[in-house]
Coordinates of C-alpha atoms in Angstrom, one line a residue:
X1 CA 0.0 0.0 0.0
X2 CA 1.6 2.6 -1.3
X3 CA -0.2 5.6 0.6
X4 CA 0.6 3.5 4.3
X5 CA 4.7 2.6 3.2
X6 CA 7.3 4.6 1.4
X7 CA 10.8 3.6 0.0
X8 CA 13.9 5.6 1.2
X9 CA 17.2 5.5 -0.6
X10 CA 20.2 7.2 1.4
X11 CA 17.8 8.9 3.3
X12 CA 16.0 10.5 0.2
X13 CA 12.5 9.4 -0.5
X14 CA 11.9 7.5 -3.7
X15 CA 9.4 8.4 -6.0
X16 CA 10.4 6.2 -9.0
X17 CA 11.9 2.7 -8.2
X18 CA 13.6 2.1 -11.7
X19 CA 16.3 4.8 -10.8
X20 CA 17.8 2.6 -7.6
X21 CA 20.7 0.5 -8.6
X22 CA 21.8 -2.8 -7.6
X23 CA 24.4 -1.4 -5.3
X24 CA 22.1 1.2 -3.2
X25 CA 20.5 0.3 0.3
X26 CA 17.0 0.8 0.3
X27 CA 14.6 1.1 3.6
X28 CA 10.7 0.5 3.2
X29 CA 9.4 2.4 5.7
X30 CA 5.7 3.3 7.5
X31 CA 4.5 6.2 6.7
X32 CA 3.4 8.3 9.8
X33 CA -0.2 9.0 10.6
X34 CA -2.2 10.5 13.9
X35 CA -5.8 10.7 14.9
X36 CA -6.3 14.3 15.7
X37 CA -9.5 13.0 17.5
X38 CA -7.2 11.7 20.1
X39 CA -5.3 14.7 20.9
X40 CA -6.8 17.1 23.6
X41 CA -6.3 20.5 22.0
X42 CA -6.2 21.8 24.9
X43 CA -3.5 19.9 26.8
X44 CA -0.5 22.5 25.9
X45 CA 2.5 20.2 26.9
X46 CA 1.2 17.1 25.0
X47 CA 0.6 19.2 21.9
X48 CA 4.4 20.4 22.3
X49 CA 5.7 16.9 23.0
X50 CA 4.1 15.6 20.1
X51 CA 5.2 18.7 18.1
X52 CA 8.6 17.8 19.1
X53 CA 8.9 13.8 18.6
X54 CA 7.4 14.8 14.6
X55 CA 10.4 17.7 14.5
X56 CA 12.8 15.5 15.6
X57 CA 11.8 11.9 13.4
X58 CA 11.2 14.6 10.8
X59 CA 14.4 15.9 10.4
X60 CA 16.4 12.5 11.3
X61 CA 14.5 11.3 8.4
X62 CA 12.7 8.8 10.3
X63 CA 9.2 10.0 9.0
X64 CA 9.1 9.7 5.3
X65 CA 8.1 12.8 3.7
X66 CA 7.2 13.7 -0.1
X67 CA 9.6 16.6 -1.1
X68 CA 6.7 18.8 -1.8
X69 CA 5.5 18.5 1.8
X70 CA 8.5 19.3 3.3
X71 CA 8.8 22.5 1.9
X72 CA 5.2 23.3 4.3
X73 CA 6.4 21.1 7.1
X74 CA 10.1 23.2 7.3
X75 CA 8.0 26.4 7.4
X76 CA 6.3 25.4 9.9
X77 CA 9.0 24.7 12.1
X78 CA 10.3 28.2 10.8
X79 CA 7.1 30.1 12.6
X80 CA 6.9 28.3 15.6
X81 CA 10.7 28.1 15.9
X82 CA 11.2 32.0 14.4
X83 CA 8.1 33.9 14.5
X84 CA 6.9 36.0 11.4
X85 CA 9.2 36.1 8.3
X86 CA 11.1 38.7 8.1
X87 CA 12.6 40.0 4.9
X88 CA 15.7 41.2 6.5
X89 CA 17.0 38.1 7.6
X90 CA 16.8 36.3 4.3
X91 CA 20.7 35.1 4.7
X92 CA 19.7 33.7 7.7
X93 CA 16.9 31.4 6.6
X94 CA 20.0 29.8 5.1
X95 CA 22.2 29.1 7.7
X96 CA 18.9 27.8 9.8
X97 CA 17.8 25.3 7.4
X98 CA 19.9 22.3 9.1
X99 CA 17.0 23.2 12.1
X100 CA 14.4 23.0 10.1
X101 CA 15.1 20.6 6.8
X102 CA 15.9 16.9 6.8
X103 CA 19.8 16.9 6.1
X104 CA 19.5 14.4 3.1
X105 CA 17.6 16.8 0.9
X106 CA 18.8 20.1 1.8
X107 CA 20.6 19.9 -1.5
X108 CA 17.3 19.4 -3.2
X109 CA 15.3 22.2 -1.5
X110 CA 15.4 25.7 -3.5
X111 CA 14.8 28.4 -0.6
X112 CA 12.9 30.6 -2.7
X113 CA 10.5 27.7 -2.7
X114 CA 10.7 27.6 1.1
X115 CA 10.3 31.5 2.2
X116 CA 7.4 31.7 0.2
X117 CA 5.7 28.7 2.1
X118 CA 7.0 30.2 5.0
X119 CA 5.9 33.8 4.4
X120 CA 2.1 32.8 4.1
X121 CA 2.3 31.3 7.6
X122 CA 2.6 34.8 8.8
X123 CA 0.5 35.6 12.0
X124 CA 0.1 32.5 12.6
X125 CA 1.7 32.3 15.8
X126 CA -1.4 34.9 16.7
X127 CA -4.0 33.4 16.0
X128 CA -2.9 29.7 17.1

C-alpha cells in the first residue's frame, strides 16, 4: 500500500523505483499518521511533546516525507521556531535550514520555494 509505506534510498524518499541500482541500500518504511480525534487541544504540553517527537523523526529522516510536503512542514517549524518572516533576515533562513530541513535533501530544497511557504504562515503564531 503505497499511501501507508514509502521507500527511502540514502535517506531521500523515492518516487520512482527504476532509478535505484543494484548497489544502493534501500529502507521501506511506514509512513506516519495520527488521529487528531485523540489529541486534547487543549492539553499544551502534550501538543508540544508531540510537536517535538514529529520535529525530531522529521528531520532524522525517520518520517518519510514527499519533497513537496516538506517544503510546508520546514516552514512550519520556521514560525513556531522563528516567529513571522522577516525580509531582513533572508541570509539567515539559510544558515537555519539544518533546524528545520531533513539533512538528506537540503541539496534538493530551492529556498525561494521555502520562504514563500514560510511567508504565508505569517501571523500564525497569533492566532494559534
Amino acid at each position: 500500500n503505497t499511501e501507508e509505506y514509502g521507500l527511502f534510498s540514502n535517506g531521500v524518499p523515492v518516487d520512482n523505483i527504476s532509478v535505484i541500482d543494484a548497489h544502493q541500500t534501500i529502507q521501506l518504511q511506514k509512513r506516519f499518521f495520527f488521529c487528531d480525534a485523540s489529541i486534547d487541544m487543549c492539553d499544551t504540553i502534550h501538543l508540544h511533546y508531540l510537536y517535538i517527537s514529529l520535529k525530531e523523526d522529521y528531520l532524522s529522516e525517520k518520517t518519510l516525507v514527499l519533497l513537496k510536503d516538506i517544503y510546508q512542514l520546514s516552514a512550519i517549524i520556521l514560525q513556531i521556531n522563528f516567529g513571522n518572516y522577516d525580509p531582513s533576515s533572508e541570509k539567515d533562513i539559510a544558515q537555519k535550514l539544518s533546524d528545520c530541513v531533513p539533512i538528506g535533501v537540503i541539496g534538493k530544497l530551492k529556498l525561494q520555494k521555502l520562504i514563500r511557504n514560510y511567508q504565508m504562515l505569517a501571523s500564525m503564531s497569533e492566532t494559534n
